[in-house]
PDB file of C-alpha atoms and ligand atoms in Angstrom:
ATOM      1  CA  UNK A   1       0.987 -27.603 -22.022  1.00 48.00           C
ATOM      2  CA  UNK A   2      -2.826 -27.727 -23.042  1.00 48.00           C
ATOM      3  CA  UNK A   3      -4.244 -24.089 -23.245  1.00 52.00           C
ATOM      4  CA  UNK A   4      -6.991 -24.969 -20.778  1.00 48.00           C
ATOM      5  CA  UNK A   5      -4.252 -25.380 -17.961  1.00 54.00           C
ATOM      6  CA  UNK A   6      -2.789 -21.763 -19.043  1.00 63.00           C
ATOM      7  CA  UNK A   7      -6.255 -20.149 -18.749  1.00 92.00           C
ATOM      8  CA  UNK A   8      -7.233 -21.493 -15.182  1.00 96.00           C
ATOM      9  CA  UNK A   9      -9.221 -18.209 -14.785  1.00 97.00           C
ATOM     10  CA  UNK A  10     -11.565 -19.323 -17.432  1.00 96.00           C
ATOM     11  CA  UNK A  11     -12.165 -22.910 -16.141  1.00 95.00           C
ATOM     12  CA  UNK A  12     -12.230 -22.354 -12.731  1.00 96.00           C
ATOM     13  CA  UNK A  13     -14.443 -19.916 -10.348  1.00 97.00           C
ATOM     14  CA  UNK A  14     -12.746 -17.761  -7.765  1.00 98.00           C
ATOM     15  CA  UNK A  15     -13.681 -20.276  -5.211  1.00 97.00           C
ATOM     16  CA  UNK A  16     -12.252 -22.876  -6.851  1.00 97.00           C
ATOM     17  CA  UNK A  17      -8.718 -21.632  -7.612  1.00 97.00           C
ATOM     18  CA  UNK A  18      -5.825 -22.799  -5.571  1.00 97.00           C
ATOM     19  CA  UNK A  19      -3.884 -20.316  -3.361  1.00 95.00           C
ATOM     20  CA  UNK A  20      -1.117 -20.197  -6.209  1.00 96.00           C
ATOM     21  CA  UNK A  21      -3.678 -19.438  -8.857  1.00 97.00           C
ATOM     22  CA  UNK A  22      -5.596 -17.030  -6.615  1.00 97.00           C
ATOM     23  CA  UNK A  23      -2.482 -15.034  -5.885  1.00 96.00           C
ATOM     24  CA  UNK A  24      -1.206 -15.056  -9.485  1.00 97.00           C
ATOM     25  CA  UNK A  25      -4.457 -12.995 -10.403  1.00 98.00           C
ATOM     26  CA  UNK A  26      -2.876 -10.072  -8.896  1.00 98.00           C
ATOM     27  CA  UNK A  27      -1.195  -8.029 -11.683  1.00 98.00           C
ATOM     28  CA  UNK A  28       0.544  -5.844  -9.040  1.00 97.00           C
ATOM     29  CA  UNK A  29      -0.910  -2.568 -10.456  1.00 98.00           C
ATOM     30  CA  UNK A  30      -0.961  -1.262  -6.813  1.00 98.00           C
ATOM     31  CA  UNK A  31      -4.458   0.484  -7.531  1.00 98.00           C
ATOM     32  CA  UNK A  32      -5.875  -1.034  -4.472  1.00 97.00           C
ATOM     33  CA  UNK A  33      -3.634   0.659  -2.351  1.00 98.00           C
ATOM     34  CA  UNK A  34      -4.747   4.002  -3.512  1.00 98.00           C
ATOM     35  CA  UNK A  35      -6.954   5.997  -0.861  1.00 97.00           C
ATOM     36  CA  UNK A  36     -10.318   6.118  -1.795  1.00 96.00           C
ATOM     37  CA  UNK A  37     -13.144   8.444  -0.952  1.00 96.00           C
ATOM     38  CA  UNK A  38     -16.856   7.508  -0.720  1.00 93.00           C
ATOM     39  CA  UNK A  39     -19.830   9.849  -1.486  1.00 92.00           C
ATOM     40  CA  UNK A  40     -21.809   9.516   1.732  1.00 91.00           C
ATOM     41  CA  UNK A  41     -25.272  10.008  -0.126  1.00 93.00           C
ATOM     42  CA  UNK A  42     -24.939   8.104  -3.232  1.00 91.00           C
ATOM     43  CA  UNK A  43     -22.264   5.615  -2.069  1.00 88.00           C
ATOM     44  CA  UNK A  44     -20.079   5.918  -5.063  1.00 90.00           C
ATOM     45  CA  UNK A  45     -16.425   5.397  -4.638  1.00 93.00           C
ATOM     46  CA  UNK A  46     -13.620   7.867  -5.936  1.00 96.00           C
ATOM     47  CA  UNK A  47      -9.975   6.818  -6.256  1.00 97.00           C
ATOM     48  CA  UNK A  48      -7.168   9.595  -5.334  1.00 98.00           C
ATOM     49  CA  UNK A  49      -3.516   9.376  -6.397  1.00 98.00           C
ATOM     50  CA  UNK A  50      -2.537   9.242  -2.817  1.00 98.00           C
ATOM     51  CA  UNK A  51      -1.096   6.019  -2.079  1.00 98.00           C
ATOM     52  CA  UNK A  52      -0.307   3.908   1.126  1.00 98.00           C
ATOM     53  CA  UNK A  53       3.152   5.045   2.330  1.00 98.00           C
ATOM     54  CA  UNK A  54       4.331   1.379   2.732  1.00 98.00           C
ATOM     55  CA  UNK A  55       3.917   0.724  -1.128  1.00 98.00           C
ATOM     56  CA  UNK A  56       7.200   0.320  -3.100  1.00 97.00           C
ATOM     57  CA  UNK A  57       6.901   2.936  -5.554  1.00 94.00           C
ATOM     58  CA  UNK A  58       8.948   1.211  -8.405  1.00 95.00           C
ATOM     59  CA  UNK A  59       7.606  -2.297  -8.106  1.00 96.00           C
ATOM     60  CA  UNK A  60       4.018  -1.151  -7.066  1.00 97.00           C
ATOM     61  CA  UNK A  61       4.070  -4.001  -4.491  1.00 97.00           C
ATOM     62  CA  UNK A  62       3.633  -4.284  -0.827  1.00 97.00           C
ATOM     63  CA  UNK A  63       6.797  -5.204   1.151  1.00 97.00           C
ATOM     64  CA  UNK A  64       4.875  -6.368   3.790  1.00 96.00           C
ATOM     65  CA  UNK A  65       2.100  -8.120   2.020  1.00 95.00           C
ATOM     66  CA  UNK A  66       1.936 -11.544   4.186  1.00 94.00           C
ATOM     67  CA  UNK A  67       1.287  -9.505   7.316  1.00 95.00           C
ATOM     68  CA  UNK A  68       0.266  -6.073   5.885  1.00 96.00           C
ATOM     69  CA  UNK A  69      -2.718  -5.773   8.640  1.00 96.00           C
ATOM     70  CA  UNK A  70      -0.200  -5.485  11.135  1.00 97.00           C
ATOM     71  CA  UNK A  71       0.871  -2.130   9.515  1.00 96.00           C
ATOM     72  CA  UNK A  72      -2.449  -0.998   8.087  1.00 96.00           C
ATOM     73  CA  UNK A  73      -5.129  -2.650  10.274  1.00 96.00           C
ATOM     74  CA  UNK A  74      -7.786  -1.813   7.514  1.00 93.00           C
ATOM     75  CA  UNK A  75      -5.782  -3.096   4.541  1.00 96.00           C
ATOM     76  CA  UNK A  76      -7.976  -5.184   2.382  1.00 92.00           C
ATOM     77  CA  UNK A  77      -8.016  -8.978   2.081  1.00 95.00           C
ATOM     78  CA  UNK A  78     -10.021 -10.323  -0.949  1.00 96.00           C
ATOM     79  CA  UNK A  79     -12.311 -13.284  -0.510  1.00 96.00           C
ATOM     80  CA  UNK A  80     -14.328 -15.250  -3.297  1.00 97.00           C
ATOM     81  CA  UNK A  81     -17.603 -14.497  -1.406  1.00 96.00           C
ATOM     82  CA  UNK A  82     -16.867 -10.983  -1.084  1.00 96.00           C
ATOM     83  CA  UNK A  83     -20.113  -9.930  -2.927  1.00 94.00           C
ATOM     84  CA  UNK A  84     -20.515  -6.198  -3.236  1.00 91.00           C
ATOM     85  CA  UNK A  85     -17.335  -5.366  -1.926  1.00 93.00           C
ATOM     86  CA  UNK A  86     -15.790  -6.290  -5.282  1.00 95.00           C
ATOM     87  CA  UNK A  87     -16.650  -2.703  -6.267  1.00 91.00           C
ATOM     88  CA  UNK A  88     -13.873  -1.409  -4.010  1.00 92.00           C
ATOM     89  CA  UNK A  89     -11.394  -2.607  -6.363  1.00 97.00           C
ATOM     90  CA  UNK A  90     -10.736  -0.949  -9.531  1.00 97.00           C
ATOM     91  CA  UNK A  91     -12.488  -1.968 -12.735  1.00 96.00           C
ATOM     92  CA  UNK A  92      -9.239  -3.301 -14.006  1.00 98.00           C
ATOM     93  CA  UNK A  93      -8.582  -5.673 -11.365  1.00 98.00           C
ATOM     94  CA  UNK A  94      -8.601  -9.374 -12.171  1.00 98.00           C
ATOM     95  CA  UNK A  95     -10.493 -10.417  -9.147  1.00 98.00           C
ATOM     96  CA  UNK A  96     -13.246  -7.919  -9.831  1.00 98.00           C
ATOM     97  CA  UNK A  97     -13.405  -8.803 -13.554  1.00 98.00           C
ATOM     98  CA  UNK A  98     -13.707 -12.460 -12.874  1.00 98.00           C
ATOM     99  CA  UNK A  99     -16.320 -11.679 -10.085  1.00 98.00           C
ATOM    100  CA  UNK A 100     -18.348  -9.959 -12.788  1.00 97.00           C
ATOM    101  CA  UNK A 101     -17.869 -12.508 -15.398  1.00 97.00           C
ATOM    102  CA  UNK A 102     -15.610 -10.519 -17.545  1.00 98.00           C
ATOM    103  CA  UNK A 103     -12.384 -11.467 -19.230  1.00 97.00           C
ATOM    104  CA  UNK A 104      -9.057 -10.173 -18.330  1.00 98.00           C
ATOM    105  CA  UNK A 105      -7.377  -7.572 -20.323  1.00 98.00           C
ATOM    106  CA  UNK A 106      -4.349  -8.474 -22.645  1.00 97.00           C
ATOM    107  CA  UNK A 107      -1.775  -6.761 -20.619  1.00 98.00           C
ATOM    108  CA  UNK A 108      -2.400  -8.833 -17.776  1.00 98.00           C
ATOM    109  CA  UNK A 109       0.754 -10.821 -16.826  1.00 98.00           C
ATOM    110  CA  UNK A 110      -0.947 -14.269 -17.146  1.00 97.00           C
ATOM    111  CA  UNK A 111      -1.798 -13.352 -20.718  1.00 96.00           C
ATOM    112  CA  UNK A 112       1.161 -11.300 -21.810  1.00 97.00           C
ATOM    113  CA  UNK A 113       3.637 -13.681 -19.682  1.00 96.00           C
ATOM    114  CA  UNK A 114       5.404 -10.523 -18.897  1.00 97.00           C
ATOM    115  CA  UNK A 115       5.189  -8.858 -15.344  1.00 96.00           C
ATOM    116  CA  UNK A 116       6.089  -5.475 -16.849  1.00 97.00           C
ATOM    117  CA  UNK A 117       3.114  -5.342 -19.186  1.00 98.00           C
ATOM    118  CA  UNK A 118       1.044  -3.833 -16.393  1.00 98.00           C
ATOM    119  CA  UNK A 119       3.251  -0.909 -16.359  1.00 97.00           C
ATOM    120  CA  UNK A 120       4.016  -0.582 -20.032  1.00 97.00           C
ATOM    121  CA  UNK A 121       0.140  -0.657 -20.620  1.00 97.00           C
ATOM    122  CA  UNK A 122       0.112   2.437 -18.192  1.00 97.00           C
ATOM    123  CA  UNK A 123      -2.308   0.330 -15.798  1.00 98.00           C
ATOM    124  CA  UNK A 124       0.071   0.493 -12.758  1.00 98.00           C
ATOM    125  CA  UNK A 125       0.371   3.435 -10.450  1.00 98.00           C
ATOM    126  CA  UNK A 126       4.136   3.691 -11.107  1.00 98.00           C
ATOM    127  CA  UNK A 127       5.040   7.322 -11.212  1.00 97.00           C
ATOM    128  CA  UNK A 128       1.890   9.124 -10.358  1.00 96.00           C
ATOM    129  CA  UNK A 129       1.170   8.911  -6.998  1.00 98.00           C
ATOM    130  CA  UNK A 130       1.709  11.040  -3.918  1.00 98.00           C
ATOM    131  CA  UNK A 131       2.543   9.153  -0.479  1.00 98.00           C
ATOM    132  CA  UNK A 132       0.056   9.554   2.309  1.00 97.00           C
ATOM    133  CA  UNK A 133       2.493  10.340   4.708  1.00 96.00           C
ATOM    134  CA  UNK A 134       2.947  13.791   2.842  1.00 96.00           C
ATOM    135  CA  UNK A 135      -0.555  14.722   2.210  1.00 97.00           C
ATOM    136  CA  UNK A 136      -3.183  16.194   4.547  1.00 96.00           C
ATOM    137  CA  UNK A 137      -6.331  14.621   5.095  1.00 93.00           C
ATOM    138  CA  UNK A 138      -8.102  17.660   4.164  1.00 95.00           C
ATOM    139  CA  UNK A 139      -6.440  17.732   0.770  1.00 96.00           C
ATOM    140  CA  UNK A 140      -7.769  14.299  -0.293  1.00 97.00           C
ATOM    141  CA  UNK A 141     -10.560  15.601  -2.572  1.00 96.00           C
ATOM    142  CA  UNK A 142      -8.040  17.803  -4.331  1.00 97.00           C
ATOM    143  CA  UNK A 143      -6.295  14.330  -5.373  1.00 98.00           C
ATOM    144  CA  UNK A 144      -9.334  12.476  -6.886  1.00 98.00           C
ATOM    145  CA  UNK A 145      -8.278  11.310 -10.384  1.00 98.00           C
ATOM    146  CA  UNK A 146     -10.178   9.640 -13.345  1.00 96.00           C
ATOM    147  CA  UNK A 147      -7.483   7.215 -14.589  1.00 96.00           C
ATOM    148  CA  UNK A 148      -8.809   4.863 -12.046  1.00 96.00           C
ATOM    149  CA  UNK A 149     -12.413   3.839 -11.344  1.00 93.00           C
TER     150      UNK A 149
HETATM  151  S1  LIG B   1      -6.008  -3.820  -7.731  1.00 51.89           S
HETATM  152 FE1  LIG B   1      -6.148  -5.922  -7.924  1.00 51.89          FE
HETATM  153  S2  LIG B   1      -4.613  -6.663  -9.431  1.00 51.89           S
HETATM  154 FE2  LIG B   1      -4.280  -4.440  -8.706  1.00 51.89          FE
HETATM  155  S3  LIG B   1      -2.516  -4.807  -7.163  1.00 51.89           S
HETATM  156 FE3  LIG B   1      -4.770  -4.734  -6.191  1.00 51.89          FE
HETATM  157  S4  LIG B   1      -5.555  -6.828  -5.997  1.00 51.89           S
HETATM  158 FE4  LIG B   1      -3.491  -6.624  -7.263  1.00 51.89          FE
HETATM  159  S1  LIG B   2      -0.228  -2.261   3.580  1.00 51.89           S
HETATM  160 FE1  LIG B   2       0.578  -3.192   1.788  1.00 51.89          FE
HETATM  161  S2  LIG B   2      -1.079  -3.833   0.632  1.00 51.89           S
HETATM  162 FE2  LIG B   2      -1.852  -2.684   2.246  1.00 51.89          FE
HETATM  163  S3  LIG B   2      -2.446  -0.420   1.188  1.00 51.89           S
HETATM  164 FE3  LIG B   2      -0.429  -0.339   2.229  1.00 51.89          FE
HETATM  165  S4  LIG B   2       0.968  -1.031   0.422  1.00 51.89           S
HETATM  166 FE4  LIG B   2      -0.986  -1.777  -0.103  1.00 51.89          FE
END
């Protein structure tokens, strides 16, 4: 297969991708399922290690992905024309990287051809989160982490 077919993310803009291509950009890191805190003054976003209780802690995937807003009404749906909202995503996320004109990392499954590489590279949230049904709201600041930005 020609290399250009493999690297559709280099030849297509986000809004030119097929649904299958778009979905394959997600590396299943689980980082967007982490709770975030926003500094009201600066607008800066801080990630915590508190994760949505629906996330599967082993696969770091959502078991209700197709109808996730039924379970979590404010769960994100990413769109190509999201603009500044791409900042809500971690700086390792393929959607954000491509929006910013940056390349994907070598551990991305589209490049490594191994869905485990996101875990092996220490990018996924596997093994380092607390479920949000076990954490009080007023403890959230204590859970801000620097391993995801
Ligand atoms: S942060 Fe991006 S790559 Fe990671 S699970 Fe969320 S959408 Fe997928
Ligand atoms: S509903 Fe699913 S996709 Fe949304 S935050 Fe929870 S685990 Fe993640």
